[in-house]
Amino acid sequence: MQPSGDIRRLIEIMAALRDPVDGCPWDVQQTFVSIVPFTIEEAYEVADANERGATEDLREELGDLLLQVVFHARMAEEAGLFDFGGVVEAITAKLVRRHPHVFGDAKALDSGEVKALWGRIKADEKRAKVASSANGGPPQEAKSGALDGVPLALPALSRAIKLQEKAGKVGFDWNDVRAVVRKIREELAEVEAEIAEGSAPALSSEMGDLLFAAVNLARHLKVDPEAPLRGANLKFERRFAHIENRLAEGGRTPESASLDEMERLWAEAKAGERSAG
């Protein structure tokens, strides 16, 4: 079996790996459920390669993510559900359907109009799916909740944004970003109150409210909260590495340093970044 740029070779390799007799024991024992964490992990690694601007890593990580699609499709084919061709057909049909301004007779649209059109078409698709029969049975009962359709499996930050966006579409939203800032202050005060009370369950709940409000502020500022949080993580790693390196110059480790000393080195790293910027 030789490498190839043809997608058919990848499909053949996946079939060989899943062969119950001659395949790989690990691949053979996987299920739709067991493989999901790997699919999510690969998507994050694609995002990481993009964030770092690592083109070669991105090429490799996109391949890993594509493998996950092929893996799921192979298991579905074995179960008589659909195959990789069915996956490709579904997405191509959706793209054509949702872009009438490109593939149909709709007029030229700007970015905002395209987004609104996409939303209307998606809503129509959802209504059609709900009304259709499931496996020849009776039509599914329509759900009317404004927040329907936000997957539970989404990362918490992403799910918070989608829930807030859906609520905003029906008018449940602040019109002034300063009101969101006031809400954050309110939630922070409630966290402080629970710290004083010492109730762990209540404190966890209030922390959730505070984080949800912070996500709401990011949304109102048109900032994807994942991006600044990733940036903050990298900044923390960089500054803590400075602490470790400066202590190592004297043959020491963070465990042997006081908090005051490490905070001074942190401030030194911060000042260095500002002067370099």
mmCIF file of C-alpha atoms in Angstrom:
data_model
loop_
_atom_site.group_PDB
_atom_site.id
_atom_site.type_symbol
_atom_site.label_atom_id
_atom_site.label_comp_id
_atom_site.label_asym_id
_atom_site.label_seq_id
_atom_site.Cartn_x
_atom_site.Cartn_y
_atom_site.Cartn_z
ATOM 1 C CA MET A 1 0.000 0.000 0.000
ATOM 2 C CA GLN A 2 1.648 3.213 -1.199
ATOM 3 C CA PRO A 3 0.895 6.845 -0.207
ATOM 4 C CA SER A 4 -1.099 8.886 -2.699
ATOM 5 C CA GLY A 5 -2.744 12.270 -3.182
ATOM 6 C CA ASP A 6 -5.913 10.489 -4.309
ATOM 7 C CA ILE A 7 -8.658 10.380 -1.657
ATOM 8 C CA ARG A 8 -9.501 6.868 -2.820
ATOM 9 C CA ARG A 9 -6.186 5.603 -1.446
ATOM 10 C CA LEU A 10 -7.046 6.961 2.016
ATOM 11 C CA ILE A 11 -10.429 5.237 1.850
ATOM 12 C CA GLU A 12 -8.699 1.969 0.856
ATOM 13 C CA ILE A 13 -6.218 2.281 3.737
ATOM 14 C CA MET A 14 -9.040 2.894 6.204
ATOM 15 C CA ALA A 15 -10.889 -0.170 4.913
ATOM 16 C CA ALA A 16 -7.721 -2.246 5.364
ATOM 17 C CA LEU A 17 -7.226 -0.949 8.897
ATOM 18 C CA ARG A 18 -10.816 -1.899 9.774
ATOM 19 C CA ASP A 19 -10.575 -5.386 8.256
ATOM 20 C CA PRO A 20 -11.733 -7.746 11.039
ATOM 21 C CA VAL A 21 -9.142 -10.393 10.111
ATOM 22 C CA ASP A 22 -6.051 -8.612 8.825
ATOM 23 C CA GLY A 23 -6.654 -5.090 10.075
ATOM 24 C CA CYS A 24 -5.297 -3.162 13.051
ATOM 25 C CA PRO A 25 -6.813 -4.427 16.339
ATOM 26 C CA TRP A 26 -7.118 -0.881 17.742
ATOM 27 C CA ASP A 27 -8.873 0.482 14.637
ATOM 28 C CA VAL A 28 -11.194 -2.519 14.461
ATOM 29 C CA GLN A 29 -12.444 -2.101 18.027
ATOM 30 C CA GLN A 30 -13.343 1.590 17.640
ATOM 31 C CA THR A 31 -16.949 2.777 17.536
ATOM 32 C CA PHE A 32 -18.704 6.041 16.685
ATOM 33 C CA VAL A 33 -18.664 6.927 20.378
ATOM 34 C CA SER A 34 -15.065 5.964 21.131
ATOM 35 C CA ILE A 35 -13.626 7.891 18.181
ATOM 36 C CA VAL A 36 -15.377 11.214 18.926
ATOM 37 C CA PRO A 37 -12.768 12.501 21.445
ATOM 38 C CA PHE A 38 -10.061 12.015 18.809
ATOM 39 C CA THR A 39 -12.125 13.925 16.243
ATOM 40 C CA ILE A 40 -12.506 16.853 18.628
ATOM 41 C CA GLU A 41 -8.812 16.748 19.508
ATOM 42 C CA GLU A 42 -7.799 16.850 15.847
ATOM 43 C CA ALA A 43 -10.031 19.884 15.230
ATOM 44 C CA TYR A 44 -8.286 21.703 18.078
ATOM 45 C CA GLU A 45 -4.883 20.775 16.680
ATOM 46 C CA VAL A 46 -5.892 22.308 13.334
ATOM 47 C CA ALA A 47 -6.838 25.484 15.210
ATOM 48 C CA ASP A 48 -3.503 25.428 17.058
ATOM 49 C CA ALA A 49 -1.495 25.097 13.834
ATOM 50 C CA ASN A 50 -3.437 28.031 12.392
ATOM 51 C CA GLU A 51 -2.819 30.104 15.502
ATOM 52 C CA ARG A 52 0.925 29.438 15.289
ATOM 53 C CA GLY A 53 1.054 30.087 11.556
ATOM 54 C CA ALA A 54 2.731 26.699 11.115
ATOM 55 C CA THR A 55 1.894 25.834 7.502
ATOM 56 C CA GLU A 56 3.499 22.399 7.417
ATOM 57 C CA ASP A 57 1.890 21.452 10.736
ATOM 58 C CA LEU A 58 -1.443 22.676 9.356
ATOM 59 C CA ARG A 59 -1.093 20.377 6.330
ATOM 60 C CA GLU A 60 -0.459 17.424 8.610
ATOM 61 C CA GLU A 61 -3.222 18.268 11.070
ATOM 62 C CA LEU A 62 -5.765 18.732 8.271
ATOM 63 C CA GLY A 63 -4.819 15.231 7.132
ATOM 64 C CA ASP A 64 -5.430 13.907 10.651
ATOM 65 C CA LEU A 65 -8.827 15.625 10.699
ATOM 66 C CA LEU A 66 -9.703 14.215 7.279
ATOM 67 C CA LEU A 67 -8.807 10.767 8.584
ATOM 68 C CA GLN A 68 -11.473 11.191 11.261
ATOM 69 C CA VAL A 69 -14.093 11.878 8.579
ATOM 70 C CA VAL A 70 -12.991 8.816 6.612
ATOM 71 C CA PHE A 71 -12.963 6.742 9.822
ATOM 72 C CA HIS A 72 -16.561 7.687 10.665
ATOM 73 C CA ALA A 73 -17.672 7.105 7.078
ATOM 74 C CA ARG A 74 -16.051 3.657 7.012
ATOM 75 C CA MET A 75 -17.838 2.593 10.200
ATOM 76 C CA ALA A 76 -21.108 3.892 8.769
ATOM 77 C CA GLU A 77 -20.527 1.939 5.555
ATOM 78 C CA GLU A 78 -19.875 -1.242 7.549
ATOM 79 C CA ALA A 79 -23.193 -0.678 9.339
ATOM 80 C CA GLY A 80 -25.022 -0.156 6.039
ATOM 81 C CA LEU A 81 -25.811 3.496 6.815
ATOM 82 C CA PHE A 82 -23.824 5.563 4.296
ATOM 83 C CA ASP A 83 -20.321 5.786 2.837
ATOM 84 C CA PHE A 84 -17.738 8.506 2.202
ATOM 85 C CA GLY A 85 -19.393 9.352 -1.116
ATOM 86 C CA GLY A 86 -22.609 10.003 0.776
ATOM 87 C CA VAL A 87 -20.792 12.423 3.070
ATOM 88 C CA VAL A 88 -19.361 14.307 0.088
ATOM 89 C CA GLU A 89 -22.737 14.374 -1.648
ATOM 90 C CA ALA A 90 -24.455 15.746 1.462
ATOM 91 C CA ILE A 91 -22.008 18.625 1.925
ATOM 92 C CA THR A 92 -21.892 19.545 -1.762
ATOM 93 C CA ALA A 93 -25.697 19.603 -1.902
ATOM 94 C CA LYS A 94 -25.807 21.782 1.215
ATOM 95 C CA LEU A 95 -23.227 24.244 -0.133
ATOM 96 C CA VAL A 96 -25.089 24.641 -3.413
ATOM 97 C CA ARG A 97 -28.425 24.992 -1.604
ATOM 98 C CA ARG A 98 -27.127 27.586 0.834
ATOM 99 C CA HIS A 99 -25.378 29.716 -1.801
ATOM 100 C CA PRO A 100 -28.099 30.668 -4.287
ATOM 101 C CA HIS A 101 -26.241 33.963 -4.788
ATOM 102 C CA VAL A 102 -23.345 31.931 -6.270
ATOM 103 C CA PHE A 103 -24.976 28.871 -7.828
ATOM 104 C CA GLY A 104 -28.516 30.160 -8.380
ATOM 105 C CA ASP A 105 -30.412 33.206 -9.520
ATOM 106 C CA ALA A 106 -30.151 35.302 -6.350
ATOM 107 C CA LYS A 107 -28.646 38.756 -6.731
ATOM 108 C CA ALA A 108 -25.141 39.678 -5.597
ATOM 109 C CA LEU A 109 -25.074 40.062 -1.804
ATOM 110 C CA ASP A 110 -22.678 41.588 0.695
ATOM 111 C CA SER A 111 -21.297 39.651 3.673
ATOM 112 C CA GLY A 112 -24.099 40.662 6.055
ATOM 113 C CA GLU A 113 -26.815 39.755 3.567
ATOM 114 C CA VAL A 114 -25.145 36.404 2.907
ATOM 115 C CA LYS A 115 -25.125 35.628 6.632
ATOM 116 C CA ALA A 116 -28.819 36.519 6.930
ATOM 117 C CA LEU A 117 -29.680 34.406 3.877
ATOM 118 C CA TRP A 118 -27.690 31.470 5.272
ATOM 119 C CA GLY A 119 -29.690 31.715 8.502
ATOM 120 C CA ARG A 120 -33.035 31.722 6.675
ATOM 121 C CA ILE A 121 -32.089 28.764 4.498
ATOM 122 C CA LYS A 122 -30.801 26.858 7.527
ATOM 123 C CA ALA A 123 -34.073 27.523 9.376
ATOM 124 C CA ASP A 124 -36.051 26.284 6.355
ATOM 125 C CA GLU A 125 -33.930 23.120 6.281
ATOM 126 C CA LYS A 126 -34.594 22.531 9.958
ATOM 127 C CA ARG A 127 -38.357 22.920 9.507
ATOM 128 C CA ALA A 128 -38.290 20.539 6.561
ATOM 129 C CA LYS A 129 -36.320 17.969 8.554
ATOM 130 C CA VAL A 130 -38.714 18.184 11.486
ATOM 131 C CA ALA A 131 -41.724 17.775 9.188
ATOM 132 C CA SER A 132 -40.293 14.787 7.335
ATOM 133 C CA SER A 133 -40.931 11.222 8.407
ATOM 134 C CA ALA A 134 -38.204 9.427 10.339
ATOM 135 C CA ASN A 135 -37.552 5.995 8.829
ATOM 136 C CA GLY A 136 -41.033 5.879 7.358
ATOM 137 C CA GLY A 137 -42.660 6.738 10.682
ATOM 138 C CA PRO A 138 -44.850 9.705 11.613
ATOM 139 C CA PRO A 139 -43.486 13.252 11.203
ATOM 140 C CA GLN A 140 -41.315 14.423 14.067
ATOM 141 C CA GLU A 141 -42.877 16.932 16.417
ATOM 142 C CA ALA A 142 -41.582 20.432 15.712
ATOM 143 C CA LYS A 143 -39.572 22.167 18.386
ATOM 144 C CA SER A 144 -40.355 25.812 18.821
ATOM 145 C CA GLY A 145 -37.728 26.797 21.387
ATOM 146 C CA ALA A 146 -35.536 29.708 20.330
ATOM 147 C CA LEU A 147 -32.443 27.972 21.696
ATOM 148 C CA ASP A 148 -32.992 24.647 19.929
ATOM 149 C CA GLY A 149 -30.181 23.265 17.814
ATOM 150 C CA VAL A 150 -27.175 24.202 19.952
ATOM 151 C CA PRO A 151 -25.273 20.916 20.487
ATOM 152 C CA LEU A 152 -24.487 19.945 24.064
ATOM 153 C CA ALA A 153 -21.124 18.572 22.924
ATOM 154 C CA LEU A 154 -19.803 22.004 21.907
ATOM 155 C CA PRO A 155 -17.019 23.488 24.047
ATOM 156 C CA ALA A 156 -18.573 25.622 26.783
ATOM 157 C CA LEU A 157 -17.311 28.932 25.360
ATOM 158 C CA SER A 158 -18.635 28.185 21.880
ATOM 159 C CA ARG A 159 -21.973 26.961 23.225
ATOM 160 C CA ALA A 160 -22.383 30.068 25.398
ATOM 161 C CA ILE A 161 -21.907 32.309 22.359
ATOM 162 C CA LYS A 162 -24.403 30.374 20.248
ATOM 163 C CA LEU A 163 -27.018 30.389 23.020
ATOM 164 C CA GLN A 164 -26.575 34.138 23.487
ATOM 165 C CA GLU A 165 -26.779 34.767 19.732
ATOM 166 C CA LYS A 166 -30.001 32.770 19.440
ATOM 167 C CA ALA A 167 -31.550 34.587 22.410
ATOM 168 C CA GLY A 168 -30.452 37.899 20.903
ATOM 169 C CA LYS A 169 -32.276 37.135 17.654
ATOM 170 C CA VAL A 170 -35.598 37.155 19.513
ATOM 171 C CA GLY A 171 -34.772 40.348 21.410
ATOM 172 C CA PHE A 172 -33.348 38.946 24.654
ATOM 173 C CA ASP A 173 -30.115 40.926 24.659
ATOM 174 C CA TRP A 174 -28.534 44.162 25.862
ATOM 175 C CA ASN A 175 -28.369 47.080 23.453
ATOM 176 C CA ASP A 176 -25.515 48.758 25.324
ATOM 177 C CA VAL A 177 -22.181 47.055 25.942
ATOM 178 C CA ARG A 178 -21.845 49.033 29.186
ATOM 179 C CA ALA A 179 -24.838 47.127 30.543
ATOM 180 C CA VAL A 180 -22.868 43.912 30.006
ATOM 181 C CA VAL A 181 -19.928 45.398 31.926
ATOM 182 C CA ARG A 182 -22.292 46.236 34.793
ATOM 183 C CA LYS A 183 -23.576 42.660 34.694
ATOM 184 C CA ILE A 184 -20.016 41.361 35.035
ATOM 185 C CA ARG A 185 -19.493 43.574 38.087
ATOM 186 C CA GLU A 186 -22.749 42.257 39.527
ATOM 187 C CA GLU A 187 -21.728 38.648 38.976
ATOM 188 C CA LEU A 188 -18.272 39.301 40.446
ATOM 189 C CA ALA A 189 -19.886 40.740 43.574
ATOM 190 C CA GLU A 190 -21.978 37.585 43.891
ATOM 191 C CA VAL A 191 -18.833 35.453 43.581
ATOM 192 C CA GLU A 192 -17.225 37.495 46.365
ATOM 193 C CA ALA A 193 -20.322 37.013 48.522
ATOM 194 C CA GLU A 194 -20.195 33.238 48.064
ATOM 195 C CA ILE A 195 -16.480 33.206 48.895
ATOM 196 C CA ALA A 196 -17.437 34.756 52.227
ATOM 197 C CA GLU A 197 -20.247 32.236 52.717
ATOM 198 C CA GLY A 198 -17.993 29.282 51.902
ATOM 199 C CA SER A 199 -20.591 27.326 49.906
ATOM 200 C CA ALA A 200 -18.759 25.363 47.226
ATOM 201 C CA PRO A 201 -21.849 24.498 45.099
ATOM 202 C CA ALA A 202 -23.113 28.073 45.165
ATOM 203 C CA LEU A 203 -19.637 29.411 44.394
ATOM 204 C CA SER A 204 -19.373 27.113 41.373
ATOM 205 C CA SER A 205 -22.750 28.342 40.127
ATOM 206 C CA GLU A 206 -21.772 31.994 40.528
ATOM 207 C CA MET A 207 -18.463 31.393 38.770
ATOM 208 C CA GLY A 208 -20.444 29.955 35.865
ATOM 209 C CA ASP A 209 -22.597 33.095 35.765
ATOM 210 C CA LEU A 210 -19.475 35.284 35.808
ATOM 211 C CA LEU A 211 -17.858 33.364 32.943
ATOM 212 C CA PHE A 212 -21.101 33.440 30.955
ATOM 213 C CA ALA A 213 -21.269 37.220 31.398
ATOM 214 C CA ALA A 214 -17.629 37.560 30.301
ATOM 215 C CA VAL A 215 -18.411 35.604 27.131
ATOM 216 C CA ASN A 216 -21.364 37.912 26.552
ATOM 217 C CA LEU A 217 -19.050 40.931 26.779
ATOM 218 C CA ALA A 218 -16.691 39.379 24.232
ATOM 219 C CA ARG A 219 -19.634 38.761 21.910
ATOM 220 C CA HIS A 220 -20.802 42.358 22.188
ATOM 221 C CA LEU A 221 -17.258 43.521 21.453
ATOM 222 C CA LYS A 222 -17.250 41.181 18.414
ATOM 223 C CA VAL A 223 -14.329 39.228 19.852
ATOM 224 C CA ASP A 224 -14.167 35.429 19.725
ATOM 225 C CA PRO A 225 -13.420 34.609 23.394
ATOM 226 C CA GLU A 226 -11.375 31.564 22.381
ATOM 227 C CA ALA A 227 -8.774 33.743 20.637
ATOM 228 C CA PRO A 228 -7.957 36.132 23.525
ATOM 229 C CA LEU A 229 -8.023 33.247 25.994
ATOM 230 C CA ARG A 230 -5.531 31.311 23.871
ATOM 231 C CA GLY A 231 -3.446 34.486 23.742
ATOM 232 C CA ALA A 232 -3.626 34.843 27.512
ATOM 233 C CA ASN A 233 -2.537 31.212 27.909
ATOM 234 C CA LEU A 234 0.486 31.788 25.670
ATOM 235 C CA LYS A 235 1.334 34.996 27.529
ATOM 236 C CA PHE A 236 1.174 33.170 30.858
ATOM 237 C CA GLU A 237 3.427 30.387 29.535
ATOM 238 C CA ARG A 238 5.917 32.899 28.161
ATOM 239 C CA ARG A 239 6.137 34.955 31.362
ATOM 240 C CA PHE A 240 6.319 31.908 33.618
ATOM 241 C CA ALA A 241 9.123 30.543 31.419
ATOM 242 C CA HIS A 242 10.964 33.826 32.068
ATOM 243 C CA ILE A 243 10.595 33.215 35.811
ATOM 244 C CA GLU A 244 11.980 29.688 35.463
ATOM 245 C CA ASN A 245 14.872 30.817 33.267
ATOM 246 C CA ARG A 246 15.894 33.668 35.572
ATOM 247 C CA LEU A 247 15.800 31.391 38.601
ATOM 248 C CA ALA A 248 17.738 28.713 36.716
ATOM 249 C CA GLU A 249 20.560 31.227 36.170
ATOM 250 C CA GLY A 250 21.196 30.950 39.896
ATOM 251 C CA GLY A 251 20.683 27.193 39.986
ATOM 252 C CA ARG A 252 17.211 27.496 41.509
ATOM 253 C CA THR A 253 13.671 26.391 40.698
ATOM 254 C CA PRO A 254 10.253 28.005 41.328
ATOM 255 C CA GLU A 255 9.752 25.665 44.282
ATOM 256 C CA SER A 256 12.705 27.290 46.052
ATOM 257 C CA ALA A 257 11.564 30.873 45.376
ATOM 258 C CA SER A 258 9.100 32.974 47.323
ATOM 259 C CA LEU A 259 5.917 34.263 45.759
ATOM 260 C CA ASP A 260 7.205 37.846 46.094
ATOM 261 C CA GLU A 261 10.347 36.946 44.177
ATOM 262 C CA MET A 262 8.407 35.234 41.404
ATOM 263 C CA GLU A 263 6.051 38.200 41.159
ATOM 264 C CA ARG A 264 9.052 40.518 40.719
ATOM 265 C CA LEU A 265 10.333 38.324 37.895
ATOM 266 C CA TRP A 266 6.839 38.264 36.387
ATOM 267 C CA ALA A 267 6.816 42.074 36.396
ATOM 268 C CA GLU A 268 10.267 41.993 34.801
ATOM 269 C CA ALA A 269 8.979 39.755 31.997
ATOM 270 C CA LYS A 270 5.975 42.015 31.511
ATOM 271 C CA ALA A 271 8.154 45.121 31.326
ATOM 272 C CA GLY A 272 10.453 43.389 28.832
ATOM 273 C CA GLU A 273 7.513 42.592 26.564
ATOM 274 C CA ARG A 274 6.348 46.205 26.657
ATOM 275 C CA SER A 275 9.784 47.591 25.797
ATOM 276 C CA ALA A 276 10.171 45.037 22.993
ATOM 277 C CA GLY A 277 6.723 45.922 21.617
#
